[in-house]
mmCIF file of C-alpha atoms in Angstrom:
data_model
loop_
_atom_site.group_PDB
_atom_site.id
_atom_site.type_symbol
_atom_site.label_atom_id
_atom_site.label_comp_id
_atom_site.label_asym_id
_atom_site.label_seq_id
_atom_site.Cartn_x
_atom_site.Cartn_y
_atom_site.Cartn_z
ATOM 1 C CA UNK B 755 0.000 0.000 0.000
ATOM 2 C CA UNK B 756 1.446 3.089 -0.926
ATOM 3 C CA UNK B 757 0.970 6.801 -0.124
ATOM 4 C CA UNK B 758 1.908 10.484 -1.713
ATOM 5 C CA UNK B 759 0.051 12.818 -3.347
ATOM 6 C CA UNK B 760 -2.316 10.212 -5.320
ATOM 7 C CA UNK B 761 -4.905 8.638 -3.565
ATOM 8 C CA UNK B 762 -7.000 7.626 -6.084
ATOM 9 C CA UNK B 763 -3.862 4.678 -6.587
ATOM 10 C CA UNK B 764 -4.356 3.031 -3.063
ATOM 11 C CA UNK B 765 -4.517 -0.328 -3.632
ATOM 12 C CA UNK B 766 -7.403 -2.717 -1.943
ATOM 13 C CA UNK B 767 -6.016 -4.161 1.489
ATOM 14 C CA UNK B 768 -7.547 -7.029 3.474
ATOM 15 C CA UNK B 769 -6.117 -6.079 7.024
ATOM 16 C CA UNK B 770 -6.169 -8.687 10.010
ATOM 17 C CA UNK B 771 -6.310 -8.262 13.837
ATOM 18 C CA UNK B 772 -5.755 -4.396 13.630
ATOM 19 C CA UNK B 773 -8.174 -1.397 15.005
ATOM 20 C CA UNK B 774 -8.673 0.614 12.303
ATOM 21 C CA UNK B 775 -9.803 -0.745 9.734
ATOM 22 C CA UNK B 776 -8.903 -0.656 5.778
ATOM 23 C CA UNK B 777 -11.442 2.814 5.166
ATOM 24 C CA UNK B 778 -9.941 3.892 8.124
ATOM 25 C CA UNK B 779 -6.566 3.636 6.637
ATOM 26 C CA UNK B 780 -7.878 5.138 3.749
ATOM 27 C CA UNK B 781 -9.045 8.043 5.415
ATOM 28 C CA UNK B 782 -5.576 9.219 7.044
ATOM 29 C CA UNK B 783 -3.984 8.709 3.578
ATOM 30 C CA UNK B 784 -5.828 10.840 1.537
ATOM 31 C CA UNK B 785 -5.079 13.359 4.849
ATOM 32 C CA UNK B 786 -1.167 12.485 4.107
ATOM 33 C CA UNK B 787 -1.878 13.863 0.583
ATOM 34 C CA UNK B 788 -3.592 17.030 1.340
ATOM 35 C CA UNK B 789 0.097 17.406 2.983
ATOM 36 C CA UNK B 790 1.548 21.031 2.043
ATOM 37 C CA UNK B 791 5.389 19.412 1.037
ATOM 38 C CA UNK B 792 7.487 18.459 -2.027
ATOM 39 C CA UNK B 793 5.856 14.886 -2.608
ATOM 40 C CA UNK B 794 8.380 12.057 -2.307
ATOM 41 C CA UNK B 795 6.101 8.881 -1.785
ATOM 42 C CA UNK B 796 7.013 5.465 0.096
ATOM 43 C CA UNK B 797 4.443 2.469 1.307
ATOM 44 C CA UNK B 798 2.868 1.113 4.302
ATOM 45 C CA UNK B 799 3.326 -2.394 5.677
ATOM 46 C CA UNK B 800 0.195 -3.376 7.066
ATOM 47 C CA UNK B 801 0.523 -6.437 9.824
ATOM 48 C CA UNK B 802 -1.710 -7.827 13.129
ATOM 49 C CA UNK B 803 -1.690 -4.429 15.273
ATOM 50 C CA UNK B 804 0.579 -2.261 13.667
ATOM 51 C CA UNK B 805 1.540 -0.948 10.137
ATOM 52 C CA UNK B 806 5.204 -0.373 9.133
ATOM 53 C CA UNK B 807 5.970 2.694 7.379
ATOM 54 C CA UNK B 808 8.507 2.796 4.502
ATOM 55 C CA UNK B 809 10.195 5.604 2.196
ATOM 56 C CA UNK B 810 10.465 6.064 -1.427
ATOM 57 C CA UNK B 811 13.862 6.659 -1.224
ATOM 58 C CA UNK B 812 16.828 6.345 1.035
ATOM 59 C CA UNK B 813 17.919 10.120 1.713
ATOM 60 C CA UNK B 814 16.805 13.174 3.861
ATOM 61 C CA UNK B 815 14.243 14.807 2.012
ATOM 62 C CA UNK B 816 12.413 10.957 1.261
ATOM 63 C CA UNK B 817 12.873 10.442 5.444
ATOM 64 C CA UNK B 818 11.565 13.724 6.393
ATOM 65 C CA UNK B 819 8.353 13.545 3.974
ATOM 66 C CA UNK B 820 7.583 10.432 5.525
ATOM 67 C CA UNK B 821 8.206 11.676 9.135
ATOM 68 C CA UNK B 822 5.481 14.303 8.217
ATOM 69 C CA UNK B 823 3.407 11.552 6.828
ATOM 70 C CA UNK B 824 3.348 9.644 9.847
ATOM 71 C CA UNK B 825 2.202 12.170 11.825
ATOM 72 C CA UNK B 826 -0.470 12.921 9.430
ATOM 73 C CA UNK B 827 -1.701 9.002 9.104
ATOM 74 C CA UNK B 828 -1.281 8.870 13.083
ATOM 75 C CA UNK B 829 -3.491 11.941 13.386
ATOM 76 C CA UNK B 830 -5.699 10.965 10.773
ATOM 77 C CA UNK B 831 -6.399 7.617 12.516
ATOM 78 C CA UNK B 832 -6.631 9.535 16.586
ATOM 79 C CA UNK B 833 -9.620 11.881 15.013
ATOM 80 C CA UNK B 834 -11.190 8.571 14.163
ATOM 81 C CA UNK B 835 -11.269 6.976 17.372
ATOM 82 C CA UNK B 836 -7.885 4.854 17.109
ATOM 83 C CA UNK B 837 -5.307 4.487 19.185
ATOM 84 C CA UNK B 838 -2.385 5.303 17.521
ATOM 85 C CA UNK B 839 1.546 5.462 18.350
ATOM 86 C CA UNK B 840 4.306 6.129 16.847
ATOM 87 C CA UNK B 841 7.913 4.349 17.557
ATOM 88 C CA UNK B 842 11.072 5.341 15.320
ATOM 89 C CA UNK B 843 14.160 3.318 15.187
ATOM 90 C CA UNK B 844 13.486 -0.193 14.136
ATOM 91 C CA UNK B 845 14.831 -2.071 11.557
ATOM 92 C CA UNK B 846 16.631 -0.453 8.253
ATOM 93 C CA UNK B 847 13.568 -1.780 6.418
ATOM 94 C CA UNK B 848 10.733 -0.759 8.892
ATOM 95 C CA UNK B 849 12.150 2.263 10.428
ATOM 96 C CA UNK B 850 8.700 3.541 11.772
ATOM 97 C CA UNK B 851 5.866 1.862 12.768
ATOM 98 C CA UNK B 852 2.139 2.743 13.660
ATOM 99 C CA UNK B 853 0.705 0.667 16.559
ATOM 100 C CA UNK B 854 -2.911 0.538 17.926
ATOM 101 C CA UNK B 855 -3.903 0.141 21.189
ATOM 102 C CA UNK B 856 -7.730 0.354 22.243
ATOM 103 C CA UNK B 857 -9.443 2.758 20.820
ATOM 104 C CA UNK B 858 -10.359 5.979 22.631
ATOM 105 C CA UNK B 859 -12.059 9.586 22.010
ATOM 106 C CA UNK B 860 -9.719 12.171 20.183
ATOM 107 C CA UNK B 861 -8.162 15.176 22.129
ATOM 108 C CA UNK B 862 -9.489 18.613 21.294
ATOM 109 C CA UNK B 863 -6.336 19.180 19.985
ATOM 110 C CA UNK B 864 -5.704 16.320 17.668
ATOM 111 C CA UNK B 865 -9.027 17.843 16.324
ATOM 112 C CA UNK B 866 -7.661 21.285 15.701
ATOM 113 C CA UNK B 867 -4.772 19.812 13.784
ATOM 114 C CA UNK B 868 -6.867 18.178 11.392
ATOM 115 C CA UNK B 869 -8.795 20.375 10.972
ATOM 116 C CA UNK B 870 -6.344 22.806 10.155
ATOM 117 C CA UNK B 871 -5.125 20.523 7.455
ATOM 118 C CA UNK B 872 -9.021 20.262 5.588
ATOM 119 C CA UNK B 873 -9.319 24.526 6.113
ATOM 120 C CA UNK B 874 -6.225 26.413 7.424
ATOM 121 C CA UNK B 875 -7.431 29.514 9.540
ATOM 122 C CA UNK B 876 -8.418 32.342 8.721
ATOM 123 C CA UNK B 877 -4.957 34.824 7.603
ATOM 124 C CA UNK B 878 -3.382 36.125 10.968
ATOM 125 C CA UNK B 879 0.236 38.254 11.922
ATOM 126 C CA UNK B 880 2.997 35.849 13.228
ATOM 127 C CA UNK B 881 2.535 36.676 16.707
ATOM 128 C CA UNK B 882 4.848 36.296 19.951
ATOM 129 C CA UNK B 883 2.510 33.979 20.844
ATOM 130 C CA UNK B 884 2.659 31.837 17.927
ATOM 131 C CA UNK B 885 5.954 32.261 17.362
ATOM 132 C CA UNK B 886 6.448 30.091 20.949
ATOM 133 C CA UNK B 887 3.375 27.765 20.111
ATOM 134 C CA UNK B 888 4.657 26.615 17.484
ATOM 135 C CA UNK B 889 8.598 26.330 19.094
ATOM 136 C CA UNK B 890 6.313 23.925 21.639
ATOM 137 C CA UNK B 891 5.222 21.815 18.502
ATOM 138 C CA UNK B 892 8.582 20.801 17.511
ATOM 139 C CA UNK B 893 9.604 20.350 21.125
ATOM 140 C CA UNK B 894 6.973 17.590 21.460
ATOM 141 C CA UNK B 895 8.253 15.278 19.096
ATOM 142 C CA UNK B 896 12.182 16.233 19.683
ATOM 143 C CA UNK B 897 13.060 18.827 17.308
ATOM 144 C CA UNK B 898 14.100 22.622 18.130
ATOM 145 C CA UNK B 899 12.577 24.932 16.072
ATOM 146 C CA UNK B 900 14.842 28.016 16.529
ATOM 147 C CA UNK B 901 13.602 31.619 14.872
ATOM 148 C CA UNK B 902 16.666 33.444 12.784
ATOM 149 C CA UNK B 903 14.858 36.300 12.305
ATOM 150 C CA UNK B 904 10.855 38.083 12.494
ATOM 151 C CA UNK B 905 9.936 35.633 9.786
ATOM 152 C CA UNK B 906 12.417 32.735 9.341
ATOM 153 C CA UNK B 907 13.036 29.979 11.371
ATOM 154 C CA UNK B 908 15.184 26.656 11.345
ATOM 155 C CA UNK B 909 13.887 23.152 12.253
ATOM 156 C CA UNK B 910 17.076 20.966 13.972
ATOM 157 C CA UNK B 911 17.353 17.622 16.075
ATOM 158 C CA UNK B 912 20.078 16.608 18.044
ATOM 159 C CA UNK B 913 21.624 13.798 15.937
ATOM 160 C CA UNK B 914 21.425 13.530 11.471
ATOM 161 C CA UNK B 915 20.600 10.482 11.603
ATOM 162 C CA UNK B 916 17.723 8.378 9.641
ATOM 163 C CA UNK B 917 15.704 8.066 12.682
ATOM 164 C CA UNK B 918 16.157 11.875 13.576
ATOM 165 C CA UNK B 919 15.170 12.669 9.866
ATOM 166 C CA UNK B 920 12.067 10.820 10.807
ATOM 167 C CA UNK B 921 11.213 12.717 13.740
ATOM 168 C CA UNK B 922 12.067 16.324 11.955
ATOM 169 C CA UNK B 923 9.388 15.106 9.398
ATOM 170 C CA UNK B 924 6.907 14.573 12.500
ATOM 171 C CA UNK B 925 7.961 17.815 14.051
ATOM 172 C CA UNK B 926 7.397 19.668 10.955
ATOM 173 C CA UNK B 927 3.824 18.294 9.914
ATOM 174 C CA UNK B 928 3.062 18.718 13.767
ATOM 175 C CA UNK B 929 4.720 22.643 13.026
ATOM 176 C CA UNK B 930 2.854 22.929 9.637
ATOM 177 C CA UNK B 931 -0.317 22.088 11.261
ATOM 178 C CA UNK B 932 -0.183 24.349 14.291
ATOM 179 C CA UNK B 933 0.461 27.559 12.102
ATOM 180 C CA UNK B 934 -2.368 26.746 9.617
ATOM 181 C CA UNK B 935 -4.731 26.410 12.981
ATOM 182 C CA UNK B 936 -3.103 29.782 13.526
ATOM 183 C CA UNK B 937 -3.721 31.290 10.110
ATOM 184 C CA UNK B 938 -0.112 31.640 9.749
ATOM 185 C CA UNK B 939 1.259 30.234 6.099
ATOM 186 C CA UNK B 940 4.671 28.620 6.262
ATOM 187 C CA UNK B 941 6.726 28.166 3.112
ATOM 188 C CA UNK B 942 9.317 25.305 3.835
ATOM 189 C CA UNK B 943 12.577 25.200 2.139
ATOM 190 C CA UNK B 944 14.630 21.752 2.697
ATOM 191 C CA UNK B 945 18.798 22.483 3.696
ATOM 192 C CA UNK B 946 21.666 21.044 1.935
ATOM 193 C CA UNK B 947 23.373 18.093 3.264
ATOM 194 C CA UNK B 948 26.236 19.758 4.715
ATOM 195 C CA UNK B 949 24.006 21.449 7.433
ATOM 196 C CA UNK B 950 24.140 18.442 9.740
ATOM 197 C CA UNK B 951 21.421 18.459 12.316
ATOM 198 C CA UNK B 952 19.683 21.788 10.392
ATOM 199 C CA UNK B 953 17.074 19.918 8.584
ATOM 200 C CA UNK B 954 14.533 22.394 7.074
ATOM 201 C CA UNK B 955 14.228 25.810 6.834
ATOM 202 C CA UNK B 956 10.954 27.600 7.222
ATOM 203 C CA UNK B 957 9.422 31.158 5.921
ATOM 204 C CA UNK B 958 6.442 32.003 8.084
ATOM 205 C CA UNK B 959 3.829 34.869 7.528
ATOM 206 C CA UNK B 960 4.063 37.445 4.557
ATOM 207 C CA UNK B 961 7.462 36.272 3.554
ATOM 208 C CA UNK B 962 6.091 32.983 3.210
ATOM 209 C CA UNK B 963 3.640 34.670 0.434
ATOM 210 C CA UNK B 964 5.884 35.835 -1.430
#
């Protein structure tokens, strides 16, 4: 089963022993396309609890577009009443993986998210207040998100690693998200390899406009 920006391509699944079930699945990854990145694609690995996420490719910009895909599919599935976690770090061939516990209510703020990624916001100014909401965002799943300047920020994680690639990916959707509840557009731009732990770059407000 793949995912990216085409939907319509999902392939039929017959999944076994899981808690959400295959529209379910559906559901979150037609969320993962409505993602606001550079498209790079990779597939899921559905098994008994859990699905396996894989990317495209084997470099920084495939790892960090399926970091932020994660987080979408993990939302996706939350809003719906499943149980979903996320664990980085496994095997070079299932380096993230989705499991389900029992299924519960979704937080008010798992709501706002995606919502924010069906309607951003209404446009608002790139506030003090923002600007340390969405510093929080990246905190939560590791990251720093560090402002350079009134409109420009960069997105870093302690190691460059692919597991820390994965987790900028969450961090950013998770950043993406919180600005677009905020009506605040953010433009990202991805670094160069030579910028170590630095793994996006991100315009916010006006500049991101322009």
């Amino acid at each position: 089963m793949t995912f990216g920006p085409s939907p319509r391509r999902l392939a039929p699944i017959k999944v076994v022993g899981m808690m959400a079930s295959p529209g379910e699945l559906d559901i979150a990854l037609r969320a993962v396309a409505r993602l606001p990145l550079p498209p790079e694609g990779g597939r899921l690995e559905v098994g008994p609890g859990c699905v396996h996420v894989v990317p495209g490719h084997d470099d920084r910009a495939a790892r960090i577009y399926t970091g932020a895909a994660i987080f979408v599919l993990a939302l996706a599935l939350r809003v719906q009443g499943c149980s979903a976690h996320v664990r980085l770090g496994g095997s070079p061939s299932r380096p993230a993986t989705i499991f389900f516990t029992r299924p519960r209510p979704p937080m008010p703020r798992d709501r706002r998210l995606a919502a924010a990624l069906e309607a951003p916001a209404p446009a608002a100014r790139l506030t003090g207040v923002t600007r340390a909401e969405l510093e929080r965002a990246a905190a939560v799943e590791g990251a720093r998100l560090r402002f350079t300047g009134r409109d420009r920020a960069v997105l870093s994680t302690r190691g460059n690693g692919p597991a820390d690639q994965l987790a900028a990916g969450m961090a950013l959707a998770r950043v993406l998200l919180s600005a677009a509840s905020r009506g605040v557009p953010v433009r990202f731009l991805p670094t160069g390899a030579e910028d170590g732990c630095a793994q996006a770059v991100l315009v916010l407000g006006r500049a991101a406009r322009a």
